[in-house]
Amino acid sequence: MYKVEIGKSILDVKKGDITKETTDAIVNLNNKTLDQDYGISKDILTAAGNSVREECIRLGKQPHSNFVVTGAGNLRCKKIIHLIDAVNKDKIVAEVKEVLKACDQHNIQSITIPAIGTGNANIGAKTSLELIMTGIEEYALGTATSCISQIHIIAYKENIYQEYIKAFEIRISGNQKYNLYLKLYGKDVTLIKGDITDQDTECIVNLTNQSLNQNCGVSAAILSAAGSGVKDECNKLAPITADQMVLTSGGNMKCKKILHLIGPTNSKAMVPALEKILEECVKHSIKTMALPAIGTGMAAMDPSDSISGIIGGLIQHFEKVTHTSLTKICIIAFTDKVYQEFSQAFKTKSFEIQESEPYSENNIEAIFRNPPTWTDMGTDEYKIIELSNSSTEFKDIEKKFLESAQSYKCKVIKIERVQNVKLWRSFSVRKLFVDSRYPNERNCKLLFHGTSIETVTDILYNGFNRSYSGKNGRYGRSSAK
């Protein structure tokens, strides 16, 4: 299921067991004496253990409000927020707001809320989700500052989860309170339907002409909103070339900077253009930026090609760049048509990312664990290790290489192990995804491939791909094509 941004919080609907959640806090549906021994409360109190039961008994005898916060005992969360008699349909909105208020009071940054009312209270799943989301909306949009960054709504039963997904989709469709959200390589990427001139990111991107004075489309709106000061800056910096970018102040707008460039005119130029934009932002230590719907204006590019290029450029950049100043990228779609096309691409990419994610704690740990044969990396991201010709690893590789070369007379002089953390993690994620799709297949094979000396450094840092095929890959039973 994809995620959305509401206020400053990321919201999603998920299927699972709330007692296994690792958020800062989970919500329990309890009674006034805090000893409800059925339904979700029984599950949570049993899993939490005696220390939480004893705390509940003690606090249940004291005067309290509509919620009580306790420790989490044996659970993996830090706190339990016990909602008192919250299964009444007329109370759910107010109770959800109370939960979120409690989060801010106790500096709880992530919270998991159960499917309130769908058990013994017999509230329909659609109604339940709508009431929960109303409470979240009213609190998130009515609170100036909040520490809550993540809100999960969790359903244990499959039928409830499916109903929740349908209701969630309907609720957010075309609703400008919500921004679609992606997490790419640890960076927040949001899709916003709105006006780029109104964004409060550190920098916005302006696609303009050679003279920096384009008087139509989004560029004209940006210059108009920025004011005469920015126009004067542009006049001094113009003209620019097709591969040049210039940075000005944000003028009268909320942003601090505007990055001006001549935009790509076709889909093939999208990914390289995005990479250059991101590199320029990193060069100037920019943390947050807003992009227009590149190419969908004067270039008349199909919106699906535009968003594919934007996301492709983001992925290409963050695969290569491990240390970056960027933390958040906002993609701004002004028209309904472009927003709908972009939305579909966002949802598709969200599902792809979910499918490529590990499915268990062991997989999560394994995906970031370096191979056991590697020399200790310390804090380094990259090392080249020359193997001893007497080592088992050397002999094993030598044997396999000579077997692959078959009748060709070859002599192994030196073998070096490339320890590149970024490439190993990228490979591990892809392998896990392929293994999950084709569990009974041999999905990983060994390939020996020649190349020209000029490409070696690039391969060591950025990895091997099809573009190197044909470069001295002449011997053996397999060659890349």
Short mmCIF file of C-alpha atoms in Angstrom, two decimals:
data_model
loop_
_atom_site.label_atom_id
_atom_site.label_comp_id
_atom_site.label_asym_id
_atom_site.label_seq_id
_atom_site.Cartn_x
_atom_site.Cartn_y
_atom_site.Cartn_z
CA MET A 1 0.00 0.00 0.00
CA TYR A 2 1.33 3.43 -0.88
CA LYS A 3 1.80 6.22 1.65
CA VAL A 4 0.57 9.79 1.83
CA GLU A 5 1.69 12.95 3.56
CA ILE A 6 -0.81 14.84 5.72
CA GLY A 7 0.53 17.96 7.40
CA LYS A 8 4.02 16.95 8.50
CA SER A 9 3.15 13.28 9.03
CA ILE A 10 3.41 10.24 6.75
CA LEU A 11 0.27 8.07 6.87
CA ASP A 12 -0.36 4.55 5.61
CA VAL A 13 -2.68 1.57 6.03
CA LYS A 14 -1.07 -1.81 6.66
CA LYS A 15 -1.97 -5.39 7.53
CA GLY A 16 -0.36 -6.98 10.56
CA ASP A 17 -0.25 -7.72 14.28
CA ILE A 18 -0.15 -4.56 16.39
CA THR A 19 1.75 -6.39 19.16
CA LYS A 20 4.69 -6.76 16.73
CA GLU A 21 4.89 -3.07 15.83
CA THR A 22 8.12 -1.11 16.42
CA THR A 23 6.71 2.41 16.37
CA ASP A 24 7.32 4.62 19.40
CA ALA A 25 3.79 3.86 20.60
CA ILE A 26 0.76 1.71 19.84
CA VAL A 27 -2.87 2.35 20.73
CA ASN A 28 -4.81 -0.07 22.94
CA LEU A 29 -8.60 -0.02 23.24
CA ASN A 30 -9.22 -0.43 26.96
CA ASN A 31 -11.88 0.15 29.62
CA LYS A 32 -11.96 2.63 32.52
CA THR A 33 -10.22 0.23 34.91
CA LEU A 34 -7.57 -0.58 32.27
CA ASP A 35 -8.06 -4.33 32.58
CA GLN A 36 -10.15 -5.20 29.52
CA ASP A 37 -9.50 -8.91 28.95
CA TYR A 38 -10.92 -9.50 25.49
CA GLY A 39 -10.28 -8.41 21.92
CA ILE A 40 -7.23 -6.37 21.05
CA SER A 41 -6.72 -5.30 24.67
CA LYS A 42 -6.26 -8.92 25.75
CA ASP A 43 -3.71 -9.49 23.00
CA ILE A 44 -1.73 -6.36 23.83
CA LEU A 45 -1.74 -6.82 27.62
CA THR A 46 -0.78 -10.49 27.29
CA ALA A 47 2.12 -9.69 24.97
CA ALA A 48 3.23 -6.73 27.10
CA GLY A 49 3.49 -8.87 30.24
CA ASN A 50 2.94 -8.48 33.98
CA SER A 51 4.72 -5.15 34.40
CA VAL A 52 2.20 -3.41 32.14
CA ARG A 53 -0.77 -5.23 33.71
CA GLU A 54 0.38 -4.09 37.15
CA GLU A 55 0.85 -0.52 35.91
CA CYS A 56 -2.65 -0.60 34.41
CA ILE A 57 -4.19 -1.91 37.66
CA ARG A 58 -2.51 0.89 39.61
CA LEU A 59 -3.44 3.67 37.16
CA GLY A 60 -6.94 2.27 36.63
CA LYS A 61 -7.76 3.00 40.28
CA GLN A 62 -6.72 6.64 39.91
CA PRO A 63 -8.67 9.46 38.26
CA HIS A 64 -7.74 9.72 34.57
CA SER A 65 -8.88 11.28 31.31
CA ASN A 66 -9.94 9.56 28.08
CA PHE A 67 -6.47 8.10 27.62
CA VAL A 68 -3.66 6.73 29.76
CA VAL A 69 -0.03 6.28 28.71
CA THR A 70 1.94 3.32 30.12
CA GLY A 71 5.20 1.56 29.44
CA ALA A 72 5.34 -1.20 26.82
CA GLY A 73 6.78 -4.08 28.85
CA ASN A 74 7.81 -6.92 26.55
CA LEU A 75 6.51 -5.22 23.41
CA ARG A 76 8.84 -3.72 20.83
CA CYS A 77 7.27 -0.26 21.04
CA LYS A 78 8.19 2.22 23.77
CA LYS A 79 4.74 3.27 25.01
CA ILE A 80 1.13 2.11 24.98
CA ILE A 81 -1.61 4.73 24.75
CA HIS A 82 -4.77 3.21 26.24
CA LEU A 83 -7.94 4.75 24.79
CA ILE A 84 -10.87 4.50 27.18
CA ASP A 85 -14.21 3.30 25.75
CA ALA A 86 -13.33 4.59 22.26
CA VAL A 87 -15.45 2.14 20.27
CA ASN A 88 -18.51 4.40 20.24
CA LYS A 89 -18.91 5.70 16.68
CA ASP A 90 -19.61 9.22 17.92
CA LYS A 91 -16.37 9.32 19.92
CA ILE A 92 -13.79 7.94 17.48
CA VAL A 93 -12.84 11.25 15.81
CA ALA A 94 -12.30 13.00 19.14
CA GLU A 95 -10.45 10.00 20.60
CA VAL A 96 -8.04 9.82 17.65
CA LYS A 97 -7.27 13.51 18.15
CA GLU A 98 -6.64 12.79 21.84
CA VAL A 99 -4.16 10.06 20.87
CA LEU A 100 -2.23 12.40 18.60
CA LYS A 101 -2.28 15.11 21.25
CA ALA A 102 -0.82 12.59 23.72
CA CYS A 103 1.92 11.81 21.19
CA ASP A 104 2.96 15.45 21.06
CA GLN A 105 2.82 15.75 24.84
CA HIS A 106 5.12 12.73 25.28
CA ASN A 107 7.36 13.42 22.25
CA ILE A 108 6.12 10.26 20.50
CA GLN A 109 7.17 10.51 16.85
CA SER A 110 5.56 7.37 15.42
CA ILE A 111 2.25 5.74 16.33
CA THR A 112 0.25 2.67 15.25
CA ILE A 113 -3.55 2.84 15.51
CA PRO A 114 -5.69 -0.35 15.35
CA ALA A 115 -8.91 -0.84 13.38
CA ILE A 116 -11.03 0.95 15.99
CA GLY A 117 -14.59 -0.33 16.36
CA THR A 118 -14.39 -3.20 13.86
CA GLY A 119 -14.47 -5.87 16.57
CA ASN A 120 -17.21 -6.25 19.18
CA ALA A 121 -18.56 -2.75 18.44
CA ASN A 122 -19.53 -3.95 14.93
CA ILE A 123 -18.69 -0.68 13.21
CA GLY A 124 -18.21 -1.20 9.47
CA ALA A 125 -14.63 -1.08 8.21
CA LYS A 126 -15.36 1.79 5.79
CA THR A 127 -16.96 3.88 8.54
CA SER A 128 -14.16 3.04 10.97
CA LEU A 129 -11.43 4.16 8.58
CA GLU A 130 -13.26 7.34 7.62
CA LEU A 131 -13.66 8.32 11.29
CA ILE A 132 -10.01 7.55 12.08
CA MET A 133 -8.82 9.57 9.08
CA THR A 134 -11.12 12.47 9.96
CA GLY A 135 -9.50 12.60 13.40
CA ILE A 136 -6.02 12.50 11.84
CA GLU A 137 -6.91 15.21 9.31
CA GLU A 138 -8.41 17.56 11.89
CA TYR A 139 -5.43 17.21 14.21
CA ALA A 140 -2.66 17.28 11.58
CA LEU A 141 -4.07 20.27 9.71
CA GLY A 142 -5.16 22.11 12.84
CA THR A 143 -1.88 21.84 14.76
CA ALA A 144 0.84 24.34 13.91
CA THR A 145 3.72 22.25 15.24
CA SER A 146 3.82 18.51 15.84
CA CYS A 147 6.57 15.97 16.47
CA ILE A 148 4.60 13.13 14.83
CA SER A 149 6.35 11.93 11.66
CA GLN A 150 4.65 8.55 11.08
CA ILE A 151 1.09 7.32 11.58
CA HIS A 152 0.18 3.72 10.75
CA ILE A 153 -3.38 2.38 10.70
CA ILE A 154 -3.18 -1.38 11.11
CA ALA A 155 -5.74 -4.11 10.44
CA TYR A 156 -5.22 -7.69 11.60
CA LYS A 157 -7.96 -9.41 9.59
CA GLU A 158 -7.64 -9.67 5.81
CA ASN A 159 -11.26 -8.67 5.11
CA ILE A 160 -10.94 -5.54 7.26
CA TYR A 161 -7.64 -4.68 5.59
CA GLN A 162 -9.14 -4.97 2.10
CA GLU A 163 -12.06 -2.73 3.07
CA TYR A 164 -9.64 -0.24 4.62
CA ILE A 165 -7.59 -0.09 1.40
CA LYS A 166 -10.70 0.67 -0.67
CA ALA A 167 -11.87 3.36 1.74
CA PHE A 168 -8.35 4.83 1.97
CA GLU A 169 -8.09 5.05 -1.84
CA ILE A 170 -11.45 6.80 -2.10
CA ARG A 171 -10.63 9.16 0.74
CA ILE A 172 -7.36 10.46 -0.68
CA SER A 173 -8.31 10.44 -4.38
CA GLY A 174 -8.27 14.06 -5.55
CA ASN A 175 -8.08 15.24 -1.92
CA GLN A 176 -5.55 18.06 -1.73
CA LYS A 177 -5.14 17.55 2.01
CA TYR A 178 -2.94 14.58 1.10
CA ASN A 179 0.30 14.40 -0.86
CA LEU A 180 1.41 11.06 -2.29
CA TYR A 181 4.69 9.95 -0.76
CA LEU A 182 7.68 7.78 -1.68
CA LYS A 183 10.82 6.91 0.24
CA LEU A 184 13.74 6.60 -2.19
CA TYR A 185 17.15 5.75 -0.76
CA GLY A 186 16.18 7.36 2.53
CA LYS A 187 14.95 10.57 0.87
CA ASP A 188 11.37 11.86 1.10
CA VAL A 189 9.71 12.32 -2.30
CA THR A 190 6.22 13.83 -2.35
CA LEU A 191 3.75 14.57 -5.14
CA ILE A 192 1.80 17.76 -4.53
CA LYS A 193 -1.10 19.17 -6.53
CA GLY A 194 -0.60 22.89 -6.33
CA ASP A 195 1.37 25.96 -7.31
CA ILE A 196 5.18 25.78 -7.28
CA THR A 197 5.39 29.48 -6.40
CA ASP A 198 3.73 28.72 -3.06
CA GLN A 199 6.20 26.01 -1.93
CA ASP A 200 8.29 26.59 1.18
CA THR A 201 11.19 24.34 0.16
CA GLU A 202 14.70 25.75 0.27
CA CYS A 203 14.91 25.80 -3.54
CA ILE A 204 12.52 25.59 -6.49
CA VAL A 205 13.44 24.75 -10.09
CA ASN A 206 12.58 27.13 -12.93
CA LEU A 207 12.66 25.81 -16.51
CA THR A 208 13.33 28.85 -18.64
CA ASN A 209 14.95 30.08 -21.86
CA GLN A 210 18.46 31.20 -22.76
CA SER A 211 17.73 34.79 -21.71
CA LEU A 212 16.17 33.81 -18.34
CA ASN A 213 13.06 35.83 -19.16
CA GLN A 214 10.50 33.30 -20.41
CA ASN A 215 7.15 35.08 -20.32
CA CYS A 216 4.76 32.14 -20.47
CA GLY A 217 3.86 29.03 -18.48
CA VAL A 218 5.25 28.13 -15.07
CA SER A 219 8.43 30.15 -15.62
CA ALA A 220 6.45 33.36 -16.09
CA ALA A 221 4.47 32.63 -12.92
CA ILE A 222 7.71 32.07 -10.97
CA LEU A 223 9.31 35.34 -12.14
CA SER A 224 6.10 37.26 -11.46
CA ALA A 225 5.80 35.86 -7.92
CA ALA A 226 9.52 36.35 -7.23
CA GLY A 227 9.42 40.03 -8.12
CA SER A 228 11.67 42.62 -9.75
CA GLY A 229 14.72 41.77 -7.65
CA VAL A 230 14.95 38.27 -9.11
CA LYS A 231 14.28 39.61 -12.62
CA ASP A 232 17.26 41.95 -12.18
CA GLU A 233 19.42 39.02 -11.03
CA CYS A 234 18.38 37.05 -14.11
CA ASN A 235 19.19 39.95 -16.44
CA LYS A 236 22.72 40.10 -15.00
CA LEU A 237 23.28 36.33 -15.27
CA ALA A 238 21.83 35.88 -18.78
CA PRO A 239 22.43 34.43 -21.27
CA ILE A 240 22.92 30.79 -20.28
CA THR A 241 23.80 27.76 -22.40
CA ALA A 242 21.82 24.51 -22.66
CA ASP A 243 24.08 22.76 -20.15
CA GLN A 244 24.33 25.65 -17.70
CA MET A 245 22.38 26.36 -14.49
CA VAL A 246 22.29 29.52 -12.39
CA LEU A 247 21.08 30.12 -8.86
CA THR A 248 19.27 33.27 -7.73
CA SER A 249 17.46 34.31 -4.58
CA GLY A 250 13.80 33.42 -4.08
CA GLY A 251 12.68 37.04 -4.02
CA ASN A 252 9.16 37.47 -2.66
CA MET A 253 8.43 33.73 -2.59
CA LYS A 254 8.70 31.38 0.41
CA CYS A 255 11.70 29.55 -1.06
CA LYS A 256 15.23 30.88 -0.50
CA LYS A 257 16.68 30.01 -3.90
CA ILE A 258 15.61 29.47 -7.51
CA LEU A 259 17.60 27.17 -9.80
CA HIS A 260 17.19 28.33 -13.41
CA LEU A 261 17.96 26.12 -16.42
CA ILE A 262 16.83 25.34 -19.95
CA GLY A 263 14.58 22.30 -19.54
CA PRO A 264 14.73 19.01 -21.45
CA THR A 265 12.58 18.88 -24.60
CA ASN A 266 12.17 15.11 -24.95
CA SER A 267 11.80 12.04 -22.74
CA LYS A 268 15.33 10.75 -23.48
CA ALA A 269 16.81 13.90 -21.96
CA MET A 270 14.77 13.65 -18.74
CA VAL A 271 16.96 11.36 -16.64
CA PRO A 272 20.27 13.13 -17.43
CA ALA A 273 18.60 16.51 -16.78
CA LEU A 274 17.31 15.35 -13.40
CA GLU A 275 20.72 14.05 -12.42
CA LYS A 276 22.31 17.42 -13.26
CA ILE A 277 19.66 19.30 -11.28
CA LEU A 278 20.25 17.10 -8.23
CA GLU A 279 24.02 17.41 -8.55
CA GLU A 280 23.70 21.20 -8.64
CA CYS A 281 21.53 21.16 -5.51
CA VAL A 282 24.09 19.02 -3.68
CA LYS A 283 26.85 21.38 -4.86
CA HIS A 284 25.05 24.23 -3.08
CA SER A 285 24.17 22.11 0.02
CA ILE A 286 20.43 22.42 -0.65
CA LYS A 287 18.31 20.17 1.58
CA THR A 288 14.79 20.55 0.20
CA MET A 289 13.70 21.31 -3.35
CA ALA A 290 10.55 21.55 -5.47
CA LEU A 291 10.36 20.47 -9.12
CA PRO A 292 7.64 21.42 -11.62
CA ALA A 293 6.05 18.79 -13.89
CA ILE A 294 9.07 18.93 -16.19
CA GLY A 295 8.30 18.76 -19.91
CA THR A 296 4.50 18.82 -19.66
CA GLY A 297 4.22 22.49 -20.65
CA MET A 298 5.79 23.97 -23.79
CA ALA A 299 7.70 20.75 -24.52
CA ALA A 300 4.30 18.95 -24.71
CA MET A 301 5.76 15.79 -23.23
CA ASP A 302 3.38 13.02 -22.18
CA PRO A 303 2.89 13.23 -18.38
CA SER A 304 3.68 9.53 -17.98
CA ASP A 305 7.04 10.05 -19.71
CA SER A 306 7.70 13.09 -17.55
CA ILE A 307 7.12 11.39 -14.20
CA SER A 308 8.98 8.26 -15.34
CA GLY A 309 11.95 10.46 -16.20
CA ILE A 310 11.76 12.35 -12.92
CA ILE A 311 11.63 9.22 -10.78
CA GLY A 312 14.25 7.56 -12.99
CA GLY A 313 16.56 10.52 -12.52
CA LEU A 314 16.07 10.44 -8.76
CA ILE A 315 16.87 6.73 -8.61
CA GLN A 316 19.93 7.07 -10.86
CA HIS A 317 21.29 9.93 -8.76
CA PHE A 318 20.75 8.37 -5.35
CA GLU A 319 22.15 5.02 -6.49
CA LYS A 320 25.41 6.77 -7.34
CA VAL A 321 25.58 9.40 -4.60
CA THR A 322 25.72 8.04 -1.07
CA HIS A 323 26.49 11.33 0.70
CA THR A 324 24.07 14.11 -0.22
CA SER A 325 22.59 17.22 1.35
CA LEU A 326 19.14 16.52 -0.13
CA THR A 327 16.52 15.16 2.26
CA LYS A 328 13.23 16.01 0.53
CA ILE A 329 12.10 16.46 -3.07
CA CYS A 330 8.63 17.79 -3.88
CA ILE A 331 7.17 17.25 -7.35
CA ILE A 332 4.50 19.85 -8.13
CA ALA A 333 1.67 19.14 -10.59
CA PHE A 334 -0.52 22.14 -11.38
CA THR A 335 -3.26 20.65 -13.60
CA ASP A 336 -5.65 17.80 -12.80
CA LYS A 337 -4.59 15.78 -15.85
CA VAL A 338 -0.89 15.89 -15.00
CA TYR A 339 -1.57 15.17 -11.34
CA GLN A 340 -3.63 12.08 -12.15
CA GLU A 341 -0.93 10.70 -14.47
CA PHE A 342 1.77 11.43 -11.91
CA SER A 343 -0.34 9.86 -9.15
CA GLN A 344 -0.62 6.57 -11.00
CA ALA A 345 3.14 6.43 -11.50
CA PHE A 346 3.70 7.17 -7.81
CA LYS A 347 1.38 4.38 -6.73
CA THR A 348 3.00 1.91 -9.12
CA LYS A 349 6.48 2.81 -7.89
CA SER A 350 5.33 2.46 -4.27
CA PHE A 351 4.20 -1.12 -4.90
CA GLU A 352 7.48 -1.91 -6.70
CA ILE A 353 9.46 -0.62 -3.73
CA GLN A 354 7.33 -2.61 -1.28
CA GLU A 355 7.82 -5.78 -3.32
CA SER A 356 11.58 -5.27 -3.35
CA GLU A 357 11.72 -4.80 0.41
CA PRO A 358 12.73 -7.72 2.66
CA TYR A 359 9.92 -9.64 4.35
CA SER A 360 11.44 -10.50 7.71
CA GLU A 361 13.79 -9.23 10.37
CA ASN A 362 16.42 -11.73 9.28
CA ASN A 363 16.26 -10.46 5.71
CA ILE A 364 16.47 -6.85 6.86
CA GLU A 365 19.57 -7.65 8.87
CA ALA A 366 21.09 -9.78 6.11
CA ILE A 367 20.62 -7.21 3.39
CA PHE A 368 22.94 -4.79 5.17
CA ARG A 369 25.45 -7.40 6.32
CA ASN A 370 28.68 -7.48 4.33
CA PRO A 371 29.82 -10.89 2.97
CA PRO A 372 31.74 -12.94 5.57
CA THR A 373 34.79 -13.11 3.26
CA TRP A 374 35.24 -9.33 3.30
CA THR A 375 38.05 -7.67 5.22
CA ASP A 376 36.74 -5.40 7.99
CA MET A 377 35.60 -2.08 6.47
CA GLY A 378 35.49 0.03 9.62
CA THR A 379 33.67 3.20 8.55
CA ASP A 380 34.88 2.96 4.93
CA GLU A 381 32.44 2.51 2.05
CA TYR A 382 35.00 1.22 -0.45
CA LYS A 383 38.15 -0.94 -0.37
CA ILE A 384 40.26 -2.99 -2.79
CA ILE A 385 41.83 -6.10 -1.23
CA GLU A 386 44.49 -8.15 -3.04
CA LEU A 387 43.94 -11.86 -2.35
CA SER A 388 46.80 -14.09 -1.30
CA ASN A 389 47.45 -16.71 -4.01
CA SER A 390 47.53 -19.33 -1.26
CA SER A 391 44.07 -18.45 0.10
CA THR A 392 41.02 -20.65 -0.46
CA GLU A 393 39.15 -17.71 -1.98
CA PHE A 394 41.92 -17.10 -4.55
CA LYS A 395 42.15 -20.76 -5.52
CA ASP A 396 38.37 -21.13 -5.84
CA ILE A 397 38.07 -18.11 -8.16
CA GLU A 398 41.13 -19.17 -10.16
CA LYS A 399 39.69 -22.65 -10.69
CA LYS A 400 36.30 -21.34 -11.84
CA PHE A 401 37.91 -18.82 -14.17
CA LEU A 402 40.17 -21.40 -15.83
CA GLU A 403 37.22 -23.78 -16.21
CA SER A 404 35.26 -21.01 -17.91
CA ALA A 405 38.17 -20.16 -20.22
CA GLN A 406 38.33 -23.85 -21.22
CA SER A 407 40.96 -24.43 -23.94
CA TYR A 408 42.36 -20.90 -23.94
CA LYS A 409 45.78 -20.65 -22.34
CA CYS A 410 45.35 -18.27 -19.41
CA LYS A 411 47.40 -17.60 -16.31
CA VAL A 412 45.97 -15.85 -13.26
CA ILE A 413 48.51 -13.28 -12.05
CA LYS A 414 46.49 -11.36 -9.46
CA ILE A 415 42.96 -11.32 -8.01
CA GLU A 416 41.57 -8.30 -6.16
CA ARG A 417 38.36 -8.27 -4.15
CA VAL A 418 36.27 -5.13 -4.62
CA GLN A 419 34.50 -4.20 -1.37
CA ASN A 420 31.94 -1.57 -2.35
CA VAL A 421 29.21 -1.25 0.30
CA LYS A 422 26.84 0.76 -1.90
CA LEU A 423 26.99 -1.72 -4.78
CA TRP A 424 26.66 -4.72 -2.45
CA ARG A 425 23.50 -3.33 -0.86
CA SER A 426 22.02 -2.44 -4.24
CA PHE A 427 22.73 -5.97 -5.50
CA SER A 428 21.28 -7.53 -2.33
CA VAL A 429 17.98 -5.65 -2.67
CA ARG A 430 17.62 -6.67 -6.31
CA LYS A 431 18.52 -10.29 -5.59
CA LEU A 432 15.97 -10.50 -2.79
CA PHE A 433 13.29 -9.14 -5.10
CA VAL A 434 14.13 -11.61 -7.90
CA ASP A 435 14.33 -14.52 -5.43
CA SER A 436 10.88 -13.66 -4.11
CA ARG A 437 9.47 -13.66 -7.65
CA TYR A 438 11.26 -16.83 -8.81
CA PRO A 439 11.88 -18.89 -5.67
CA ASN A 440 12.63 -22.15 -7.50
CA GLU A 441 15.06 -20.71 -10.03
CA ARG A 442 18.82 -20.27 -9.96
CA ASN A 443 18.76 -16.49 -10.04
CA CYS A 444 22.43 -15.71 -9.48
CA LYS A 445 25.20 -16.91 -11.80
CA LEU A 446 28.94 -16.29 -12.10
CA LEU A 447 30.28 -14.25 -15.02
CA PHE A 448 33.89 -13.52 -15.99
CA HIS A 449 34.08 -10.57 -18.37
CA GLY A 450 36.97 -8.69 -19.93
CA THR A 451 36.96 -4.93 -20.33
CA SER A 452 39.22 -2.08 -21.41
CA ILE A 453 41.54 -0.55 -18.81
CA GLU A 454 39.85 2.85 -19.20
CA THR A 455 36.56 1.53 -17.79
CA VAL A 456 37.95 -0.30 -14.75
CA THR A 457 37.75 2.59 -12.29
CA ASP A 458 34.19 3.42 -13.31
CA ILE A 459 33.14 -0.23 -12.88
CA LEU A 460 34.79 -0.47 -9.46
CA TYR A 461 32.92 2.57 -8.16
CA ASN A 462 29.62 2.42 -10.05
CA GLY A 463 29.19 -1.23 -11.03
CA PHE A 464 29.08 -3.30 -14.21
CA ASN A 465 26.25 -2.99 -16.72
CA ARG A 466 25.31 -3.78 -20.32
CA SER A 467 27.13 -0.73 -21.69
CA TYR A 468 30.43 -2.56 -21.16
CA SER A 469 29.44 -5.54 -23.33
CA GLY A 470 31.76 -6.16 -26.26
CA LYS A 471 34.77 -4.60 -24.56
CA ASN A 472 37.20 -7.54 -24.62
CA GLY A 473 34.60 -9.99 -23.29
CA ARG A 474 35.76 -12.66 -25.73
CA TYR A 475 36.60 -15.83 -23.81
CA GLY A 476 34.59 -18.33 -21.83
CA ARG A 477 31.14 -19.88 -22.06
CA SER A 478 29.22 -16.73 -21.22
CA SER A 479 29.46 -13.13 -22.33
CA ALA A 480 27.18 -10.17 -21.65
CA LYS A 481 24.97 -9.12 -24.54
#
